[in-house]
């Protein structure tokens, strides 16, 4: 069963726990079944690859690994402050996401 997530592809997020705690990056991919996200430049793993036509040399490749969504917090694009995600109607009546930070309590 897939659940709704507060993180989407392309969001700027801050890591709350783990080896990369307090680092920020853009979300490249979200897996809703496993509730994980791959963040650009974080949780780097070494992957050993055999020689192929695409990579004739083979070797060791650095690759981003998944981070659980509960360990990520959305960052406000305007202020750069991390916060929780809220939803409110915009001028057209559609729901839009916004970041609830200490500065912009709404």
mmCIF file of N, CA and C in Angstrom:
data_model
loop_
_atom_site.group_PDB
_atom_site.id
_atom_site.type_symbol
_atom_site.label_atom_id
_atom_site.label_comp_id
_atom_site.label_asym_id
_atom_site.label_seq_id
_atom_site.Cartn_x
_atom_site.Cartn_y
_atom_site.Cartn_z
ATOM 1 N N UNK A 1 0.832 -1.181 0.000
ATOM 2 C CA UNK A 1 0.000 0.000 0.000
ATOM 3 C C UNK A 1 0.881 1.251 0.000
ATOM 4 N N UNK A 2 0.605 2.159 -0.918
ATOM 5 C CA UNK A 2 1.393 3.380 -0.997
ATOM 6 C C UNK A 2 0.739 4.469 -0.157
ATOM 7 N N UNK A 3 1.560 5.170 0.612
ATOM 8 C CA UNK A 3 1.061 6.234 1.471
ATOM 9 C C UNK A 3 1.417 7.585 0.870
ATOM 10 N N UNK A 4 0.711 8.603 1.307
ATOM 11 C CA UNK A 4 1.004 9.958 0.887
ATOM 12 C C UNK A 4 2.247 10.442 1.624
ATOM 13 N N UNK A 5 3.114 11.158 0.926
ATOM 14 C CA UNK A 5 4.348 11.629 1.548
ATOM 15 C C UNK A 5 4.389 13.150 1.578
ATOM 16 N N UNK A 6 5.172 13.693 2.490
ATOM 17 C CA UNK A 6 5.336 15.142 2.575
ATOM 18 C C UNK A 6 6.507 15.620 1.724
ATOM 19 N N UNK A 7 7.245 14.681 1.138
ATOM 20 C CA UNK A 7 8.415 14.994 0.320
ATOM 21 C C UNK A 7 8.110 14.612 -1.122
ATOM 22 N N UNK A 8 8.489 15.472 -2.061
ATOM 23 C CA UNK A 8 8.303 15.193 -3.481
ATOM 24 C C UNK A 8 9.630 15.355 -4.218
ATOM 25 N N UNK A 9 9.680 14.819 -5.417
ATOM 26 C CA UNK A 9 10.870 14.924 -6.258
ATOM 27 C C UNK A 9 11.155 16.397 -6.539
ATOM 28 N N UNK A 10 12.413 16.799 -6.390
ATOM 29 C CA UNK A 10 12.812 18.179 -6.648
ATOM 30 C C UNK A 10 12.815 19.070 -5.420
ATOM 31 N N UNK A 11 12.284 18.599 -4.286
ATOM 32 C CA UNK A 11 12.264 19.394 -3.057
ATOM 33 C C UNK A 11 13.669 19.519 -2.472
ATOM 34 N N UNK A 12 13.905 20.642 -1.795
ATOM 35 C CA UNK A 12 15.131 20.828 -1.028
ATOM 36 C C UNK A 12 14.842 20.347 0.385
ATOM 37 N N UNK A 13 15.633 19.386 0.882
ATOM 38 C CA UNK A 13 15.374 18.798 2.191
ATOM 39 C C UNK A 13 16.625 18.846 3.063
ATOM 40 N N UNK A 14 16.390 18.740 4.373
ATOM 41 C CA UNK A 14 17.467 18.657 5.357
ATOM 42 C C UNK A 14 17.354 17.310 6.046
ATOM 43 N N UNK A 15 18.495 16.651 6.270
ATOM 44 C CA UNK A 15 18.516 15.345 6.920
ATOM 45 C C UNK A 15 18.526 15.548 8.430
ATOM 46 N N UNK A 16 17.617 14.849 9.132
ATOM 47 C CA UNK A 16 17.469 15.011 10.579
ATOM 48 C C UNK A 16 18.261 14.000 11.382
ATOM 49 N N UNK A 17 18.542 12.827 10.817
ATOM 50 C CA UNK A 17 19.210 11.773 11.582
ATOM 51 C C UNK A 17 20.116 10.969 10.673
ATOM 52 N N UNK A 18 21.103 10.354 11.274
ATOM 53 C CA UNK A 18 22.002 9.483 10.530
ATOM 54 C C UNK A 18 23.356 10.127 10.292
ATOM 55 N N UNK A 19 24.147 9.473 9.471
ATOM 56 C CA UNK A 19 25.516 9.915 9.187
ATOM 57 C C UNK A 19 25.562 11.296 8.539
ATOM 58 N N UNK A 20 24.573 11.611 7.700
ATOM 59 C CA UNK A 20 24.532 12.885 6.975
ATOM 60 C C UNK A 20 23.646 13.924 7.668
ATOM 61 N N UNK A 21 23.489 13.823 8.998
ATOM 62 C CA UNK A 21 22.625 14.738 9.740
ATOM 63 C C UNK A 21 23.036 16.195 9.514
ATOM 64 N N UNK A 22 22.033 17.056 9.349
ATOM 65 C CA UNK A 22 22.130 18.511 9.153
ATOM 66 C C UNK A 22 22.627 18.910 7.763
ATOM 67 N N UNK A 23 22.791 17.956 6.847
ATOM 68 C CA UNK A 23 23.153 18.285 5.471
ATOM 69 C C UNK A 23 21.895 18.480 4.643
ATOM 70 N N UNK A 24 22.018 19.276 3.569
ATOM 71 C CA UNK A 24 20.876 19.553 2.697
ATOM 72 C C UNK A 24 21.150 19.076 1.288
ATOM 73 N N UNK A 25 20.067 18.785 0.560
ATOM 74 C CA UNK A 25 20.200 18.370 -0.824
ATOM 75 C C UNK A 25 18.846 18.288 -1.505
ATOM 76 N N UNK A 26 18.861 18.140 -2.825
ATOM 77 C CA UNK A 26 17.636 18.011 -3.621
ATOM 78 C C UNK A 26 17.224 16.546 -3.720
ATOM 79 N N UNK A 27 15.918 16.304 -3.691
ATOM 80 C CA UNK A 27 15.388 14.948 -3.802
ATOM 81 C C UNK A 27 15.394 14.550 -5.277
ATOM 82 N N UNK A 28 16.055 13.421 -5.585
ATOM 83 C CA UNK A 28 16.119 12.916 -6.950
ATOM 84 C C UNK A 28 14.993 11.936 -7.239
ATOM 85 N N UNK A 29 14.582 11.181 -6.222
ATOM 86 C CA UNK A 29 13.595 10.120 -6.424
ATOM 87 C C UNK A 29 12.923 9.797 -5.096
ATOM 88 N N UNK A 30 11.621 9.469 -5.132
ATOM 89 C CA UNK A 30 10.884 9.062 -3.939
ATOM 90 C C UNK A 30 10.268 7.693 -4.197
ATOM 91 N N UNK A 31 10.489 6.751 -3.281
ATOM 92 C CA UNK A 31 9.889 5.420 -3.356
ATOM 93 C C UNK A 31 8.815 5.356 -2.280
ATOM 94 N N UNK A 32 7.540 5.447 -2.695
ATOM 95 C CA UNK A 32 6.445 5.501 -1.726
ATOM 96 C C UNK A 32 6.155 4.141 -1.105
ATOM 97 N N UNK A 33 6.511 3.056 -1.769
ATOM 98 C CA UNK A 33 6.277 1.734 -1.190
ATOM 99 C C UNK A 33 7.212 1.484 -0.008
ATOM 100 N N UNK A 34 8.470 1.867 -0.152
ATOM 101 C CA UNK A 34 9.450 1.687 0.935
ATOM 102 C C UNK A 34 9.566 2.913 1.818
ATOM 103 N N UNK A 35 8.872 4.012 1.468
ATOM 104 C CA UNK A 35 8.910 5.275 2.209
ATOM 105 C C UNK A 35 10.340 5.802 2.314
ATOM 106 N N UNK A 36 11.064 5.787 1.190
ATOM 107 C CA UNK A 36 12.430 6.280 1.155
ATOM 108 C C UNK A 36 12.583 7.310 0.044
ATOM 109 N N UNK A 37 13.640 8.097 0.135
ATOM 110 C CA UNK A 37 13.962 9.085 -0.893
ATOM 111 C C UNK A 37 15.465 9.050 -1.145
ATOM 112 N N UNK A 38 15.839 9.336 -2.383
ATOM 113 C CA UNK A 38 17.253 9.453 -2.730
ATOM 114 C C UNK A 38 17.555 10.933 -2.872
ATOM 115 N N UNK A 39 18.514 11.407 -2.068
ATOM 116 C CA UNK A 39 18.869 12.821 -2.027
ATOM 117 C C UNK A 39 20.224 13.008 -2.694
ATOM 118 N N UNK A 40 20.321 14.022 -3.531
ATOM 119 C CA UNK A 40 21.525 14.286 -4.312
ATOM 120 C C UNK A 40 22.726 14.554 -3.404
ATOM 121 N N UNK A 41 23.780 13.762 -3.588
ATOM 122 C CA UNK A 41 25.031 13.972 -2.879
ATOM 123 C C UNK A 41 25.080 13.460 -1.450
ATOM 124 N N UNK A 42 24.028 12.771 -0.982
ATOM 125 C CA UNK A 42 23.997 12.278 0.395
ATOM 126 C C UNK A 42 23.889 10.758 0.415
ATOM 127 N N UNK A 43 24.376 10.166 1.498
ATOM 128 C CA UNK A 43 24.389 8.707 1.712
ATOM 129 C C UNK A 43 25.051 7.996 0.537
ATOM 130 N N UNK A 44 26.287 8.374 0.266
ATOM 131 C CA UNK A 44 27.052 7.845 -0.868
ATOM 132 C C UNK A 44 27.533 6.427 -0.556
ATOM 133 N N UNK A 45 27.265 5.510 -1.480
ATOM 134 C CA UNK A 45 27.725 4.126 -1.391
ATOM 135 C C UNK A 45 28.681 3.855 -2.536
ATOM 136 N N UNK A 46 29.604 2.932 -2.330
ATOM 137 C CA UNK A 46 30.518 2.496 -3.392
ATOM 138 C C UNK A 46 29.896 1.289 -4.089
ATOM 139 N N UNK A 47 29.749 1.364 -5.413
ATOM 140 C CA UNK A 47 29.193 0.256 -6.177
ATOM 141 C C UNK A 47 30.260 -0.244 -7.142
ATOM 142 N N UNK A 48 30.569 -1.532 -7.054
ATOM 143 C CA UNK A 48 31.568 -2.136 -7.931
ATOM 144 C C UNK A 48 30.870 -2.598 -9.199
ATOM 145 N N UNK A 49 31.352 -2.115 -10.366
ATOM 146 C CA UNK A 49 30.698 -2.460 -11.629
ATOM 147 C C UNK A 49 31.663 -3.203 -12.539
ATOM 148 N N UNK A 50 31.108 -4.188 -13.219
ATOM 149 C CA UNK A 50 31.894 -4.945 -14.183
ATOM 150 C C UNK A 50 32.057 -4.120 -15.451
ATOM 151 N N UNK A 51 33.064 -4.390 -16.254
ATOM 152 C CA UNK A 51 33.185 -3.700 -17.537
ATOM 153 C C UNK A 51 31.987 -4.007 -18.438
ATOM 154 N N UNK A 52 31.485 -2.968 -19.107
ATOM 155 C CA UNK A 52 30.354 -3.123 -20.028
ATOM 156 C C UNK A 52 30.590 -2.194 -21.209
ATOM 157 N N UNK A 53 29.673 -2.185 -22.156
ATOM 158 C CA UNK A 53 29.834 -1.303 -23.312
ATOM 159 C C UNK A 53 29.716 0.166 -22.904
ATOM 160 N N UNK A 54 28.868 0.441 -21.923
ATOM 161 C CA UNK A 54 28.718 1.818 -21.446
ATOM 162 C C UNK A 54 29.937 2.260 -20.645
ATOM 163 N N UNK A 55 30.499 1.341 -19.862
ATOM 164 C CA UNK A 55 31.660 1.642 -19.032
ATOM 165 C C UNK A 55 32.704 0.551 -19.271
ATOM 166 N N UNK A 56 33.527 0.674 -20.330
ATOM 167 C CA UNK A 56 34.441 -0.404 -20.680
ATOM 168 C C UNK A 56 35.532 -0.666 -19.636
ATOM 169 N N UNK A 57 35.857 0.320 -18.827
ATOM 170 C CA UNK A 57 36.893 0.157 -17.814
ATOM 171 C C UNK A 57 36.369 -0.596 -16.590
ATOM 172 N N UNK A 58 35.073 -0.397 -16.267
ATOM 173 C CA UNK A 58 34.542 -0.959 -15.023
ATOM 174 C C UNK A 58 35.038 -0.137 -13.853
ATOM 175 N N UNK A 59 35.016 -0.703 -12.655
ATOM 176 C CA UNK A 59 35.587 -0.010 -11.502
ATOM 177 C C UNK A 59 34.577 0.278 -10.421
ATOM 178 N N UNK A 60 34.919 1.235 -9.568
ATOM 179 C CA UNK A 60 34.091 1.589 -8.418
ATOM 180 C C UNK A 60 33.389 2.904 -8.706
ATOM 181 N N UNK A 61 32.062 2.901 -8.528
ATOM 182 C CA UNK A 61 31.236 4.073 -8.816
ATOM 183 C C UNK A 61 30.582 4.530 -7.514
ATOM 184 N N UNK A 62 30.571 5.848 -7.261
ATOM 185 C CA UNK A 62 29.859 6.399 -6.112
ATOM 186 C C UNK A 62 28.396 6.594 -6.495
ATOM 187 N N UNK A 63 27.487 6.135 -5.612
ATOM 188 C CA UNK A 63 26.063 6.189 -5.914
ATOM 189 C C UNK A 63 25.300 6.577 -4.649
ATOM 190 N N UNK A 64 24.250 7.404 -4.794
ATOM 191 C CA UNK A 64 23.441 7.802 -3.647
ATOM 192 C C UNK A 64 22.567 6.636 -3.203
ATOM 193 N N UNK A 65 22.380 6.513 -1.893
ATOM 194 C CA UNK A 65 21.527 5.480 -1.332
ATOM 195 C C UNK A 65 20.256 6.088 -0.771
ATOM 196 N N UNK A 66 19.271 5.248 -0.440
ATOM 197 C CA UNK A 66 17.991 5.749 0.064
ATOM 198 C C UNK A 66 18.074 6.193 1.524
ATOM 199 N N UNK A 67 17.247 7.205 1.860
ATOM 200 C CA UNK A 67 17.104 7.701 3.230
ATOM 201 C C UNK A 67 15.616 7.641 3.557
ATOM 202 N N UNK A 68 15.265 7.179 4.755
ATOM 203 C CA UNK A 68 13.859 7.088 5.121
ATOM 204 C C UNK A 68 13.248 8.486 5.196
ATOM 205 N N UNK A 69 12.001 8.598 4.740
ATOM 206 C CA UNK A 69 11.340 9.905 4.641
ATOM 207 C C UNK A 69 11.158 10.550 6.013
ATOM 208 N N UNK A 70 11.034 9.745 7.067
ATOM 209 C CA UNK A 70 10.864 10.314 8.408
ATOM 210 C C UNK A 70 12.112 11.057 8.868
ATOM 211 N N UNK A 71 13.253 10.815 8.226
ATOM 212 C CA UNK A 71 14.499 11.492 8.586
ATOM 213 C C UNK A 71 14.760 12.723 7.728
ATOM 214 N N UNK A 72 13.770 13.157 6.931
ATOM 215 C CA UNK A 72 13.927 14.319 6.064
ATOM 216 C C UNK A 72 12.918 15.392 6.434
ATOM 217 N N UNK A 73 13.351 16.647 6.345
ATOM 218 C CA UNK A 73 12.467 17.778 6.606
ATOM 219 C C UNK A 73 12.584 18.772 5.457
ATOM 220 N N UNK A 74 11.444 19.256 4.995
ATOM 221 C CA UNK A 74 11.403 20.193 3.877
ATOM 222 C C UNK A 74 12.023 21.534 4.282
ATOM 223 N N UNK A 75 12.769 22.153 3.363
ATOM 224 C CA UNK A 75 13.414 23.445 3.614
ATOM 225 C C UNK A 75 12.689 24.513 2.814
ATOM 226 N N UNK A 76 12.375 25.641 3.473
ATOM 227 C CA UNK A 76 11.696 26.759 2.812
ATOM 228 C C UNK A 76 12.649 27.408 1.817
ATOM 229 N N UNK A 77 12.199 27.588 0.574
ATOM 230 C CA UNK A 77 13.049 28.138 -0.476
ATOM 231 C C UNK A 77 13.372 29.611 -0.219
ATOM 232 N N UNK A 78 12.458 30.353 0.397
ATOM 233 C CA UNK A 78 12.658 31.786 0.612
ATOM 234 C C UNK A 78 13.624 32.068 1.757
ATOM 235 N N UNK A 79 13.404 31.415 2.898
ATOM 236 C CA UNK A 79 14.199 31.728 4.090
ATOM 237 C C UNK A 79 15.351 30.756 4.326
ATOM 238 N N UNK A 80 15.275 29.557 3.754
ATOM 239 C CA UNK A 80 16.295 28.553 3.995
ATOM 240 C C UNK A 80 16.118 27.817 5.308
ATOM 241 N N UNK A 81 14.981 28.046 5.986
ATOM 242 C CA UNK A 81 14.688 27.409 7.265
ATOM 243 C C UNK A 81 13.954 26.090 7.040
ATOM 244 N N UNK A 82 14.329 25.014 7.733
ATOM 245 C CA UNK A 82 13.559 23.774 7.639
ATOM 246 C C UNK A 82 12.296 23.871 8.486
ATOM 247 N N UNK A 83 11.272 23.125 8.086
ATOM 248 C CA UNK A 83 10.026 23.139 8.840
ATOM 249 C C UNK A 83 9.096 22.037 8.396
ATOM 250 N N UNK A 84 7.942 21.968 9.073
ATOM 251 C CA UNK A 84 6.933 20.976 8.723
ATOM 252 C C UNK A 84 6.165 21.438 7.491
ATOM 253 N N UNK A 85 5.436 20.520 6.877
ATOM 254 C CA UNK A 85 4.704 20.813 5.652
ATOM 255 C C UNK A 85 3.238 21.027 5.992
ATOM 256 N N UNK A 86 2.666 22.132 5.475
ATOM 257 C CA UNK A 86 1.246 22.397 5.610
ATOM 258 C C UNK A 86 0.631 22.552 4.242
ATOM 259 N N UNK A 87 -0.694 22.525 4.202
ATOM 260 C CA UNK A 87 -1.410 22.717 2.937
ATOM 261 C C UNK A 87 -2.465 23.788 3.140
ATOM 262 N N UNK A 88 -2.568 24.719 2.175
ATOM 263 C CA UNK A 88 -3.582 25.767 2.244
ATOM 264 C C UNK A 88 -4.062 26.070 0.836
ATOM 265 N N UNK A 89 -5.301 26.554 0.695
ATOM 266 C CA UNK A 89 -5.792 26.864 -0.651
ATOM 267 C C UNK A 89 -5.140 28.133 -1.193
ATOM 268 N N UNK A 90 -4.815 28.124 -2.485
ATOM 269 C CA UNK A 90 -4.264 29.319 -3.116
ATOM 270 C C UNK A 90 -5.403 30.139 -3.718
ATOM 271 N N UNK A 91 -5.102 31.129 -4.540
ATOM 272 C CA UNK A 91 -6.119 32.027 -5.087
ATOM 273 C C UNK A 91 -7.112 31.309 -5.992
ATOM 274 N N UNK A 92 -6.662 30.241 -6.660
ATOM 275 C CA UNK A 92 -7.552 29.479 -7.541
ATOM 276 C C UNK A 92 -8.370 28.442 -6.778
ATOM 277 N N UNK A 93 -8.087 28.244 -5.497
ATOM 278 C CA UNK A 93 -8.812 27.270 -4.694
ATOM 279 C C UNK A 93 -8.136 25.913 -4.608
ATOM 280 N N UNK A 94 -7.028 25.715 -5.344
ATOM 281 C CA UNK A 94 -6.298 24.449 -5.276
ATOM 282 C C UNK A 94 -5.395 24.463 -4.044
ATOM 283 N N UNK A 95 -5.153 23.275 -3.472
ATOM 284 C CA UNK A 95 -4.274 23.184 -2.308
ATOM 285 C C UNK A 95 -2.820 23.308 -2.737
ATOM 286 N N UNK A 96 -2.059 24.102 -1.994
ATOM 287 C CA UNK A 96 -0.629 24.236 -2.235
ATOM 288 C C UNK A 96 0.103 23.910 -0.946
ATOM 289 N N UNK A 97 1.320 23.379 -1.091
ATOM 290 C CA UNK A 97 2.130 23.059 0.079
ATOM 291 C C UNK A 97 2.916 24.287 0.502
ATOM 292 N N UNK A 98 3.122 24.431 1.812
ATOM 293 C CA UNK A 98 3.992 25.492 2.322
ATOM 294 C C UNK A 98 4.733 24.947 3.529
ATOM 295 N N UNK A 99 5.827 25.617 3.877
ATOM 296 C CA UNK A 99 6.668 25.161 4.984
ATOM 297 C C UNK A 99 6.314 25.956 6.235
ATOM 298 N N UNK A 100 5.988 25.235 7.308
ATOM 299 C CA UNK A 100 5.689 25.867 8.593
ATOM 300 C C UNK A 100 6.988 26.006 9.359
ATOM 301 N N UNK A 101 7.522 27.219 9.406
ATOM 302 C CA UNK A 101 8.738 27.473 10.168
ATOM 303 C C UNK A 101 8.395 28.312 11.387
ATOM 304 N N UNK A 102 9.371 28.538 12.246
ATOM 305 C CA UNK A 102 9.143 29.340 13.447
ATOM 306 C C UNK A 102 8.829 30.772 13.084
ATOM 307 N N UNK A 103 9.404 31.257 11.985
ATOM 308 C CA UNK A 103 9.237 32.654 11.591
ATOM 309 C C UNK A 103 7.872 32.927 10.961
ATOM 310 N N UNK A 104 7.323 31.961 10.197
ATOM 311 C CA UNK A 104 6.080 32.228 9.468
ATOM 312 C C UNK A 104 4.939 31.353 9.984
ATOM 313 N N UNK A 105 4.671 31.411 11.284
ATOM 314 C CA UNK A 105 3.593 30.597 11.846
ATOM 315 C C UNK A 105 2.284 30.990 11.185
ATOM 316 N N UNK A 106 1.586 29.979 10.654
ATOM 317 C CA UNK A 106 0.320 30.252 9.958
ATOM 318 C C UNK A 106 -0.748 29.300 10.410
#
